[in-house]
Coordinates of C-alpha atoms and ligand atoms in Angstrom, one line a residue:
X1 CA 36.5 -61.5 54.1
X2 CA 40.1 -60.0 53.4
X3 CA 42.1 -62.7 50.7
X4 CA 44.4 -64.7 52.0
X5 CA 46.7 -64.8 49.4
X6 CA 48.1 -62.0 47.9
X7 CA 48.0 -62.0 44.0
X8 CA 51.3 -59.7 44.3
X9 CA 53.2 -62.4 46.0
X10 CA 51.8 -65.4 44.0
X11 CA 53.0 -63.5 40.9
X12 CA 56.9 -62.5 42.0
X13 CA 56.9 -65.9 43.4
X14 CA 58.2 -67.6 40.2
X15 CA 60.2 -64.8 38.5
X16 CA 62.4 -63.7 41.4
X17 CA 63.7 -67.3 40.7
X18 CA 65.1 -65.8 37.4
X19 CA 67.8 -62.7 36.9
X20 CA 66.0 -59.4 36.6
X21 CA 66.6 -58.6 32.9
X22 CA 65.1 -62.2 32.3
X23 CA 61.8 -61.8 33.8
X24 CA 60.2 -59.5 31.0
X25 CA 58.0 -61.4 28.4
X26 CA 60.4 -59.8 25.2
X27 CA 63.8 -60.8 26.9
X28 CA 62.6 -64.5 27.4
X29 CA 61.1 -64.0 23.5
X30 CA 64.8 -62.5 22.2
X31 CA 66.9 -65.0 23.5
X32 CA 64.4 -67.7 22.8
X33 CA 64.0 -66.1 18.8
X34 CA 67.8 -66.4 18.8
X35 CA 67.9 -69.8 19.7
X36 CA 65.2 -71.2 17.2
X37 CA 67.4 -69.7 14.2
X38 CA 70.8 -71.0 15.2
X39 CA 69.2 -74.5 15.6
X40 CA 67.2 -74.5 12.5
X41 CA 71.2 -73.2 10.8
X42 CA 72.4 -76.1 12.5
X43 CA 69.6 -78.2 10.5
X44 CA 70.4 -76.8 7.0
X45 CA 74.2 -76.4 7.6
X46 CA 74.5 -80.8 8.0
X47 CA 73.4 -81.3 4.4
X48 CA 75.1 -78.2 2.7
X49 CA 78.4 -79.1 4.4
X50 CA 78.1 -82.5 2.8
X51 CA 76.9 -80.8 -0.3
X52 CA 80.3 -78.3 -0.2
X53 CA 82.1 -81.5 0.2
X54 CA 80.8 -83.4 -3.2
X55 CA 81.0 -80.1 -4.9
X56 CA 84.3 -80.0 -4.1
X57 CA 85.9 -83.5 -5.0
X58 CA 83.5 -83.3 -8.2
X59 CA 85.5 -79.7 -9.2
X60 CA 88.5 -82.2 -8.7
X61 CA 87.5 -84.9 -11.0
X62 CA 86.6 -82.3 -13.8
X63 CA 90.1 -80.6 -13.5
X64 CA 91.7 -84.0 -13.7
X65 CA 90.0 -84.5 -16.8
X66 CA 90.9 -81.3 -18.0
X67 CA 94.5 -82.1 -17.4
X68 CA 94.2 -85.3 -18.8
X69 CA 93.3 -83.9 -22.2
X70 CA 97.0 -84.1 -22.6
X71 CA 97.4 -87.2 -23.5
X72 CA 95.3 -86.4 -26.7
X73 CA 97.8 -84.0 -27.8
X74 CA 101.1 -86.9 -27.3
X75 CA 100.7 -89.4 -29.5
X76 CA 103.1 -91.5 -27.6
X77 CA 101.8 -90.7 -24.1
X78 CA 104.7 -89.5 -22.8
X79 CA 104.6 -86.0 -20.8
X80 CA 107.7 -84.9 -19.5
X81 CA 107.6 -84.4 -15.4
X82 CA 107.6 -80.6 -15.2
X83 CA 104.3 -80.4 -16.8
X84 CA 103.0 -83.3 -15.2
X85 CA 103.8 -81.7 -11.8
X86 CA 101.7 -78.5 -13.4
X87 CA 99.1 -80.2 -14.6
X88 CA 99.1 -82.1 -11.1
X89 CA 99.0 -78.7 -9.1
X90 CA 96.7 -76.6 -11.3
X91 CA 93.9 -79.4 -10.6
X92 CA 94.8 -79.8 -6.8
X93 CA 95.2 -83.0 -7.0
X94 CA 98.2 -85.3 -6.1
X95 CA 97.5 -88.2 -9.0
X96 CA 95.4 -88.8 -11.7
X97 CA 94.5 -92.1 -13.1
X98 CA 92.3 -92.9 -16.7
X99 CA 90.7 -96.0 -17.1
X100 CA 88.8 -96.8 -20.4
X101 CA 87.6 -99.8 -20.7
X102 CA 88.6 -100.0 -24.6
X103 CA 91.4 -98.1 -24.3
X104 CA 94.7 -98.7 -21.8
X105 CA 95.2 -97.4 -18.5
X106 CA 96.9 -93.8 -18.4
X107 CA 98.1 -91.8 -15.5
X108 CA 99.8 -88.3 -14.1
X109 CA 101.6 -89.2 -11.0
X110 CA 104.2 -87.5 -8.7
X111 CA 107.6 -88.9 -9.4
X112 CA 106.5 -91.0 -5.2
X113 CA 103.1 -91.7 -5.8
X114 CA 101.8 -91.4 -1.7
X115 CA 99.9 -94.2 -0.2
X116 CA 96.3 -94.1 0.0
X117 CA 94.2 -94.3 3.3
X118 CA 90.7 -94.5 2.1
X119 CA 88.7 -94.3 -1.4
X120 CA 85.3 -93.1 -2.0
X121 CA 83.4 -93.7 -4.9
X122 CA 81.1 -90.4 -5.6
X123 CA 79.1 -92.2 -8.6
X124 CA 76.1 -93.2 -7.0
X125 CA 76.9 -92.4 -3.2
X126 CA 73.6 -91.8 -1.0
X127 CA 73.0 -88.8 1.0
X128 CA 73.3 -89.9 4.2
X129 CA 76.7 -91.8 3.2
X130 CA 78.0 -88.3 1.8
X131 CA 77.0 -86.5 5.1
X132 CA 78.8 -89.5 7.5
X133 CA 81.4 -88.6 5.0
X134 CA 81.7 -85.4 5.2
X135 CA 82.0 -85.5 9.5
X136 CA 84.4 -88.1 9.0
X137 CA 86.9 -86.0 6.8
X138 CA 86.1 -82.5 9.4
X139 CA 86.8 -84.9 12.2
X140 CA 89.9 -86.8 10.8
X141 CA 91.8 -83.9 7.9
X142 CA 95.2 -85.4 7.4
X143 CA 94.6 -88.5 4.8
X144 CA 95.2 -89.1 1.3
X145 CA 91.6 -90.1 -0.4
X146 CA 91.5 -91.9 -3.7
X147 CA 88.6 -90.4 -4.9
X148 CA 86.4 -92.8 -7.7
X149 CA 84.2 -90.8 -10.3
X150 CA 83.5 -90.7 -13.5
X151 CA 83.7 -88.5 -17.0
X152 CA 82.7 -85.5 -17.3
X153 CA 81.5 -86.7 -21.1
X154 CA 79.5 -89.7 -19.6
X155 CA 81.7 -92.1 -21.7
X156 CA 82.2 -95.8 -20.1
X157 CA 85.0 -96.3 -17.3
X158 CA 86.3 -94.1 -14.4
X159 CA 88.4 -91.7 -13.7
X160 CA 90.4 -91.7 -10.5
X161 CA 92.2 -88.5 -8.7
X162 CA 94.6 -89.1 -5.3
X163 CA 93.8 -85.8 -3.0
X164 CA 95.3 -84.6 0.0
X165 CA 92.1 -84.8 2.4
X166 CA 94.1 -81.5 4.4
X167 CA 93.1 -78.8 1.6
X168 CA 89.4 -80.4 1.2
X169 CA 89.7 -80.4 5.4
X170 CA 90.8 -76.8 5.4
X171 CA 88.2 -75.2 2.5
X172 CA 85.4 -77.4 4.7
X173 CA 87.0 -75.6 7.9
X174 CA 86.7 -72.0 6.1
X175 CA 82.9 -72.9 4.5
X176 CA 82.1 -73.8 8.4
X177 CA 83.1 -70.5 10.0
X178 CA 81.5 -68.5 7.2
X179 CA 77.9 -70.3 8.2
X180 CA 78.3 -69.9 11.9
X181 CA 79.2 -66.1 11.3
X182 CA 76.5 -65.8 9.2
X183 CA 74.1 -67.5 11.3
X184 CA 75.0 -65.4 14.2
X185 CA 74.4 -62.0 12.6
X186 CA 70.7 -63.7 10.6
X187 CA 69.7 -65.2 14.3
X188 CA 70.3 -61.8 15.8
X189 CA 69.3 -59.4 13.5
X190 CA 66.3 -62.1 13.2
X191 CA 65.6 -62.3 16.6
X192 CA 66.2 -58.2 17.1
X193 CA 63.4 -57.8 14.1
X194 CA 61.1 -60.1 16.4
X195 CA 62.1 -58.9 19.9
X196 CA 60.7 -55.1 18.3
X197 CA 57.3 -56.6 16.8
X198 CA 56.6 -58.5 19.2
X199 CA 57.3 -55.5 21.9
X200 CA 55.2 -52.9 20.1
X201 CA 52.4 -55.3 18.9
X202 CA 51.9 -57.7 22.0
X203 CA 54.1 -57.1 25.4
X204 CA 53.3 -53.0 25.3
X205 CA 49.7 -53.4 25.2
X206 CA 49.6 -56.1 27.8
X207 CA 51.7 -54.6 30.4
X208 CA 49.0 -51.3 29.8
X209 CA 45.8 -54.4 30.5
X210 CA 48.3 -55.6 33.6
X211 CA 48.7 -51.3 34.9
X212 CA 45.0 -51.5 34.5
X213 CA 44.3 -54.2 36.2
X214 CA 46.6 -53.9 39.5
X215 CA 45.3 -50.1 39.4
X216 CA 41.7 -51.2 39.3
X217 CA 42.2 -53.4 42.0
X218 CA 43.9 -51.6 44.1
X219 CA 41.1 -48.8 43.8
X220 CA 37.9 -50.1 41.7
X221 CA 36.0 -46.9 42.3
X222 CA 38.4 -44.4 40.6
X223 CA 37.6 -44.1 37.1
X224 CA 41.2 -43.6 35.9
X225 CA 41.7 -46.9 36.2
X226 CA 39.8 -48.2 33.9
X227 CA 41.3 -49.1 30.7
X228 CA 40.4 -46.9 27.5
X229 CA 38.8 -48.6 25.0
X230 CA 40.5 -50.4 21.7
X231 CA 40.3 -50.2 18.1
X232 CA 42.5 -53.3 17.6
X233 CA 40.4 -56.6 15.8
X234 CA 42.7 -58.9 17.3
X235 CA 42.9 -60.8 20.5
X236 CA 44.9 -57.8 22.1
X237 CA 42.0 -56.0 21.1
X238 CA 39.2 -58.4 22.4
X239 CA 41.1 -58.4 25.7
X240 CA 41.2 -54.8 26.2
X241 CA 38.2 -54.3 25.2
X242 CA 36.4 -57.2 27.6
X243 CA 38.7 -56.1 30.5
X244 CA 36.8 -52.4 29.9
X245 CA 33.5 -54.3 29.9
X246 CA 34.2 -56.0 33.3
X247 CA 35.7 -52.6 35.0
X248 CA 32.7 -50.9 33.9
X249 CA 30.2 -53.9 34.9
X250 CA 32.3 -54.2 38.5
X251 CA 32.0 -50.3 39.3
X252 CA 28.4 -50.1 38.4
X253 CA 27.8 -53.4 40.5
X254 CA 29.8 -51.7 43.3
X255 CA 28.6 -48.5 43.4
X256 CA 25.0 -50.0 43.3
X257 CA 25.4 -52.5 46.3
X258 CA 27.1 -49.3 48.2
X259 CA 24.1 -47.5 47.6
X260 CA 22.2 -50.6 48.7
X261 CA 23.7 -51.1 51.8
X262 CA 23.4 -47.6 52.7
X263 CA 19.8 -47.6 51.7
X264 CA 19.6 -51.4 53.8
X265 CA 21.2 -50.0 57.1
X266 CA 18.8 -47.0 56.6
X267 CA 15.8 -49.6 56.5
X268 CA 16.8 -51.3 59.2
X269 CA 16.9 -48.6 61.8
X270 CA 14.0 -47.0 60.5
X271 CA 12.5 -51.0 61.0
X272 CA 13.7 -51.5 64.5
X273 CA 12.5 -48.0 66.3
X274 CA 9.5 -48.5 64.0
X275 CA 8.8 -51.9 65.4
X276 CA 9.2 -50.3 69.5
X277 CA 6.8 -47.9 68.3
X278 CA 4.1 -50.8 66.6
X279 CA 4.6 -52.7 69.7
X280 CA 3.3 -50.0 72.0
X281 CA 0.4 -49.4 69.5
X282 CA -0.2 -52.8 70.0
X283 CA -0.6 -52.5 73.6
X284 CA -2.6 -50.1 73.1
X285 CA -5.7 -51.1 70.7
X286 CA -5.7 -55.0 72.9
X287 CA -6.7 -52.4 75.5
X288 CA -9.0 -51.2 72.6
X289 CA -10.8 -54.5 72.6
X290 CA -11.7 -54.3 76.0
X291 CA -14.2 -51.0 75.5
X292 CA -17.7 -52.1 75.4
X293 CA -18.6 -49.4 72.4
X294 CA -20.0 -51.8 69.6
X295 CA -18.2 -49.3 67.3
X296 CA -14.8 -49.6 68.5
X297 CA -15.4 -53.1 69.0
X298 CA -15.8 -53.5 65.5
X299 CA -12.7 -52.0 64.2
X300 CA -10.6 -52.6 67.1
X301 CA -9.9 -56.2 65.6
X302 CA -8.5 -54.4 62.3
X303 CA -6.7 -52.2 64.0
X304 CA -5.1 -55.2 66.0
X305 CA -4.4 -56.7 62.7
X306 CA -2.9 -54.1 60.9
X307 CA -0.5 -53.4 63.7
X308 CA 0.4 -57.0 63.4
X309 CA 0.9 -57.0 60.2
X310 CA 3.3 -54.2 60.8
X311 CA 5.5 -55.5 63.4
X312 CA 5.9 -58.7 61.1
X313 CA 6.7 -56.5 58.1
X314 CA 9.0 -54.8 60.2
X315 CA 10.3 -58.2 61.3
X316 CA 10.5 -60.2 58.1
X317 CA 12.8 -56.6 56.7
X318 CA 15.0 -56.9 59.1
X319 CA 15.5 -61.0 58.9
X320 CA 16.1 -60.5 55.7
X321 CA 19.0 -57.4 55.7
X322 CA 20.5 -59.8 58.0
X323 CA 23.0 -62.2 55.4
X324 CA 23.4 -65.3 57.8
X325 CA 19.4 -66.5 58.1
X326 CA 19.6 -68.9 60.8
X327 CA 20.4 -72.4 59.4
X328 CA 17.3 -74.8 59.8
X329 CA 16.7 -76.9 62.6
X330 CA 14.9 -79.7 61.9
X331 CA 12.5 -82.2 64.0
X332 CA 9.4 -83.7 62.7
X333 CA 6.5 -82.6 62.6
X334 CA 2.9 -83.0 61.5
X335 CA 2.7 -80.4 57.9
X336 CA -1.2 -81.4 58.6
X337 CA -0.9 -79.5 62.3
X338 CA 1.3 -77.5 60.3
X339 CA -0.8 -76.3 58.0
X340 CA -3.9 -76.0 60.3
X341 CA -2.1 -73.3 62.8
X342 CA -0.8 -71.2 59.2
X343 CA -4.7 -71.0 59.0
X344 CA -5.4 -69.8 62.3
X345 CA -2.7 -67.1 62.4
X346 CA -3.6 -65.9 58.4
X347 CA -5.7 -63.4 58.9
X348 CA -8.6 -65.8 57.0
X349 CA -12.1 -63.1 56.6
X350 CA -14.1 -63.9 59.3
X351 CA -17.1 -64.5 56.9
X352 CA -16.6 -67.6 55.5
X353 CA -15.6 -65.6 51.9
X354 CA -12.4 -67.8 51.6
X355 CA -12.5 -71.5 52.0
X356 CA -9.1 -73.1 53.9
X357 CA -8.7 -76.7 52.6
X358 CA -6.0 -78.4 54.5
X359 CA -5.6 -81.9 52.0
X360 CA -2.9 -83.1 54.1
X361 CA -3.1 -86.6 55.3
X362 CA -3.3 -86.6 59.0
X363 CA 0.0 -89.8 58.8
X364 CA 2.3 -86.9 56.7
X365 CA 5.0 -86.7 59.1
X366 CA 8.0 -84.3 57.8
X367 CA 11.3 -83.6 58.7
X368 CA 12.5 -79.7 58.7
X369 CA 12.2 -76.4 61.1
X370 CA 8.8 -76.3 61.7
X371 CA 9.1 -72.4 62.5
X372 CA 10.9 -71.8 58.9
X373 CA 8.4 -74.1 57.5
X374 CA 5.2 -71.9 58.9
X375 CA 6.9 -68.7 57.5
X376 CA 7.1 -69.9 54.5
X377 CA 3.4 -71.2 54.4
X378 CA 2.3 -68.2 56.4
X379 CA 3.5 -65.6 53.1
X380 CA 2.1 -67.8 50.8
X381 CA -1.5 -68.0 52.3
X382 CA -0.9 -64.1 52.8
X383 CA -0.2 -63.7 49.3
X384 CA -3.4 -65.9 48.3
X385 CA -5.6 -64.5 50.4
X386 CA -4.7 -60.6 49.6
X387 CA -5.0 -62.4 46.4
X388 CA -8.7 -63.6 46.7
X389 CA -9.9 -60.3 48.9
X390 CA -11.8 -58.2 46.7
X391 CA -13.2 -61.3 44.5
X392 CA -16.5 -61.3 44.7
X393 CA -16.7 -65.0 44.2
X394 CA -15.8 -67.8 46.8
X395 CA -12.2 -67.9 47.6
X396 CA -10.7 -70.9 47.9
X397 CA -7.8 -72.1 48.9
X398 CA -6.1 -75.5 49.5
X399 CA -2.4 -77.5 50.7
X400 CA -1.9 -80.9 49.6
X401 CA 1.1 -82.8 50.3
X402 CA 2.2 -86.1 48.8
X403 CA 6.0 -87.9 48.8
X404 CA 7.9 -87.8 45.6
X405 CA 11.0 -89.8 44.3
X406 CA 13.3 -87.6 46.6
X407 CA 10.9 -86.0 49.1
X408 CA 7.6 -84.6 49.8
X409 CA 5.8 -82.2 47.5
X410 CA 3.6 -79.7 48.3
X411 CA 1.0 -78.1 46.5
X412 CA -0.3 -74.7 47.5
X413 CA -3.6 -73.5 45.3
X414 CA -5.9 -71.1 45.1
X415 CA -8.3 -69.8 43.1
X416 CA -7.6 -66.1 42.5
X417 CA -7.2 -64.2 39.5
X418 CA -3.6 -65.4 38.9
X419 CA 0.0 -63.4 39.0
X420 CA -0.2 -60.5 37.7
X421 CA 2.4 -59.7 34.5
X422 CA 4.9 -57.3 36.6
X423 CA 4.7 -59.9 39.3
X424 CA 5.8 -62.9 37.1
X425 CA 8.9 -60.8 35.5
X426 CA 10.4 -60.6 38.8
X427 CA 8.6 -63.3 40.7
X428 CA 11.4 -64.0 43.7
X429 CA 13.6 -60.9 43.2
X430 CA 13.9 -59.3 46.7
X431 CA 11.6 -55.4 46.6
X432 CA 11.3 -56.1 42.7
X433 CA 8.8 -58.7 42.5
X434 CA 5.9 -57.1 44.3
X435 CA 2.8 -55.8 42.0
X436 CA 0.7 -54.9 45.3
X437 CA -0.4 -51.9 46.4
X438 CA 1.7 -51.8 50.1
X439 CA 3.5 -55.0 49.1
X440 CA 7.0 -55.0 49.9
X441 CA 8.3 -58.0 47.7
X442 CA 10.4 -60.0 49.9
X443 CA 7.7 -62.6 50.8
X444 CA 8.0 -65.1 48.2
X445 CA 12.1 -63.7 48.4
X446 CA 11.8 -65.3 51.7
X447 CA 10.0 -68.2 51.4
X448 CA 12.4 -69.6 48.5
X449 CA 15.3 -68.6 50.6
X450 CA 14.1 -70.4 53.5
X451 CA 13.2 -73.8 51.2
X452 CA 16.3 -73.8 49.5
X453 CA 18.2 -73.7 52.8
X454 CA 16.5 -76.9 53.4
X455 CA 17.7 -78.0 49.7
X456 CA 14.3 -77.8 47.7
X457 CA 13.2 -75.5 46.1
X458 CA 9.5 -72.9 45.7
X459 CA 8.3 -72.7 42.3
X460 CA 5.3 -71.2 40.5
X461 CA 3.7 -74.3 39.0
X462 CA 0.6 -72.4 37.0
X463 CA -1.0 -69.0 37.7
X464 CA -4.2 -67.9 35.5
X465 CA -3.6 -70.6 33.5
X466 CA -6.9 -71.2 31.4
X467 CA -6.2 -75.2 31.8
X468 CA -5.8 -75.1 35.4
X469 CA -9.1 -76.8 37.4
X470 CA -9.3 -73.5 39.1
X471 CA -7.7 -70.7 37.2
X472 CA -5.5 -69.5 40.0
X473 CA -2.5 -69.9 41.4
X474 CA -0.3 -72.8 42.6
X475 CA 3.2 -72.6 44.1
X476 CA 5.0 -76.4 44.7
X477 CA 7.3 -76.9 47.8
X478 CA 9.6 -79.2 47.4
X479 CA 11.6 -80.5 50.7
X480 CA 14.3 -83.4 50.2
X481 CA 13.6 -86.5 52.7
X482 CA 11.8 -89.6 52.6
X483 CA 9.0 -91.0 54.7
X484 CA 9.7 -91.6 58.6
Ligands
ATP501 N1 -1.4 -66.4 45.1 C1 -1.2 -65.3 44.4 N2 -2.1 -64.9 43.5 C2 -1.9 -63.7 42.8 N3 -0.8 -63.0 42.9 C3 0.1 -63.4 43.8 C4 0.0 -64.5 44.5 N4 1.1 -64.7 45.3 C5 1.9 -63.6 44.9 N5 1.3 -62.8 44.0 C6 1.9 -61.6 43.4 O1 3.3 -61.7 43.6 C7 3.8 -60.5 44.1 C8 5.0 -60.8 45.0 O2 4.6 -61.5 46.2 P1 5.5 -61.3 47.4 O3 4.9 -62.1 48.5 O4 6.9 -61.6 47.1 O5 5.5 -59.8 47.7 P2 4.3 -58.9 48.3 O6 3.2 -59.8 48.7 O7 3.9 -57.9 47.3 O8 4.9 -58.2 49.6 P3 5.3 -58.9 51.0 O9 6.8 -58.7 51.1 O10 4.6 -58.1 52.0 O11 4.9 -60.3 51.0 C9 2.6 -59.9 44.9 O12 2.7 -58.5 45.0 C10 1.4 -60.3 44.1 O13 1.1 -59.4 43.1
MG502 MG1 3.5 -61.5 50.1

């Protein structure tokens, strides 16, 4: 049956959704690359701005105390204005004030000290306090800070310096657009370096398994399109490498079950002019029968027999090279009748050499297609009695029937020698599991087929087993259904 959906269609249906130069694996990985490493910038560039910040208004604080080193040199404290403003403007600061707590308060001021918006104390501020910080001077700029630290020389009191929050607002500005340059040409050159590996170790090598595989199913029998084989140890590798298993597995398979059905429709023509043929042959030995010679009345029956035995080999072949067995049709029926006309139409040794036991209780009432039911009984009793032929001891051979948990069971015996070993490897494996001179294989291929169409099951319960009653064989039908 053709596929319904095509695996072409399926596949564009998604990506046409996207422009083209998206739709390749490495495109999606460059841009995707380039956007990891600007987000994890983003990540480290919140702390080190607040970092650049401190840094910053710390260098302040250590200038101021540089500058106010002066007052060390004045005994009187008094500096005239010009250096004050010089002292003021090499430490970028607008004011400086000293407080010790032993000693007075001193101070460097312009000659209009400005007013101050906001102070921040850096001794001891936490790091999430310094980062809300340093947003809040990128987003403001424009005040005058009075900024709290303390000396350099870890000696007692404070030192306090007024700055003009534009210059730290302008070097943060500069820092910024340094990091976002930066981060721009690392997330490229980044994502470049990635967008290249990735594209010679990964999205090469698949799009040769995806050629391979479109090729392969567009023609599975040319032998160009399977993939060549792979040296790499990684998944890649194991990929390739299984995708080469499977092409080789599917051509073998397919050119096997073309050479199968060739051989099958070949079978069943020979089968069906074969079986016109039988059937006058047929015709011909029943008039056979009716000749009063005592020889040809004593192989006349064979003959019949044989030809029989022909026409339903001929029968059961072609039954089974059709795919679509008829489905059962089930009514119910005595399996003790059942069994009793499997005997009759056998081919049982008219001398007595093989013993039919029919152990079926005349109330076992079953519900199935009686015709399915008596070809599957039919092969087995064939099987056991080709089985028992040339023993020289009594044959026996007996069907018992009883009702399980989820149906009835049936128990099909007989005393031969027991499956052969080439029989057993294949047992149920259509013109395999045969070990008989003549013998096709397809009986027991049949009669599973047929019980399992019923849902049960045939099964070889023992065969030659030493701790079997009777040393042969016994095959268990299983048919799902409960008592009338
Ligand atoms: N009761 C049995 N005792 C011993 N061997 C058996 C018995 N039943 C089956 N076998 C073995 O299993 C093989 C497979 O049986 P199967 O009925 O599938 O094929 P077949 O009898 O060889 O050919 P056909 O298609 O004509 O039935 C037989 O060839 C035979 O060797
Ligand atoms: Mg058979």
């Amino acid at each position: 049956m053709e596929n319904t959906q095509d695996p072409q269609n399926t596949q564009s249906a998604l990506p046409n959704a996207l422009p083209g130069w998206l739709r390749g694996l490495s495109a999606r990985l460059l841009i995707l690359t380039a956007v990891f490493v600007m987000l994890s910038e983003v990540l480290i560039y919140v702390p080190s701005i607040a970092r650049f910040r401190l840094t910053f208004l710390e260098h302040r604080i250590a200038d101021a105390h540089l500058a106010s080193l002066v007052f060390k040199v004045t005994p009187d404290n008094v500096v005239s204005k010009s250096l004050v403003l010089e002292l003021l403007s090499n430490a970028m600061v607008r004011g400086i004030v000293l407080k010790r707590r032993e000693v007075r308060t001193m101070m460097l001021m312009e000659e209009m000290p400005p007013k101050v918006d906001v102070t921040y104390d850096l001794r001891g501020a936490g790091a999430v306090q310094l980062i809300v910080d340093a947003f809040t001077t990128l987003a403001m700029g424009d005040r005058t800070l009075r900024v709290v630290g303390s000396f350099p020389d870890q000696s007692a009191g404070s030192l306090d310096v007024i700055v003009d929050e534009a210059l730290l607002h302008k070097a943060m500005i500069d820092y910024s657009t340094n990091i976002v340059k930066l981060s721009f040409v690392i997330s490229l050159l980044t994502a470049g370096l990635v967008f290249l590996s990735l594209r010679l170790l990964m999205v090469l090598p698949m799009r040769r398994i995806t050629a391979s595989m479109v090729a392969f199913r567009k023609a599975p029998e040319n032998a160009n399109a399977v993939i060549a084989d792979s040296r790499r140890g990684d998944e890649i590798g194991t990929a390739q490498r299984e995708l080469r298993h499977m092409q080789d597995g599917l051509r073998t398979a397919l050119t096997q079950k073309a050479h199968l059905a060739a051989l099958g429709v070949a079978v069943s023509k020979i089968n069906h002019d074969l079986r016109n043929i039988l059937a006058t042959a047929q015709l011909v030995s029943d008039r056979l029968g009716e000749v009063e010679d005592p020889t040809v009345r004593k192989i006349a029956p064979r003959l019949m027999k044989s030809i029989d035995r022909a026409i339903d080999l001929c029968s059961q072949s072609l039954s089974f090279g059709r795919a679509d067995e008829a489905a059962p049709n089930p009514t119910a029926f005595s399996l003790r009748a059942l069994v009793d006309d499997v005997a009759g139409s056998a081919g049982l040794p008219d001398d007595g050499s093989i013993s039919w036991r029919n152990l079926v209780g005349e109330d076992m009432v079953v519900n199935a297609d009686r015709e399915q039911m008596f070809r599957v009984l039919i092969n087995l009793a064939r099987n056991a009695i080709q089985a028992l032929t040339p023993e020289e001891r009594q044959g026996d051979i007996s069907i018992a029937a009883e009702w399980g948990d989820t149906g009835v069971i049936i128990e099909f015996s007989d005393n031969g020698p027991g499956l052969p070993e080439r029989a057993r490897e294949h047992l149920f494996e259509a013109f395999t599991g045969s070990a008989r001179a003549g013998g096709t294989g397809l009986g027991l291929t049949i009669a599973k087929e047929l019980v399992q169409a019923h849902g049960g099951d045939l099964t070889l319960l023992s065969s030659g087993d030493p701790g079997c009653s009777n040393g042969g064989t016994v095959f268990r039908i299983e048919l799902p259904g409960a008592p009338p």
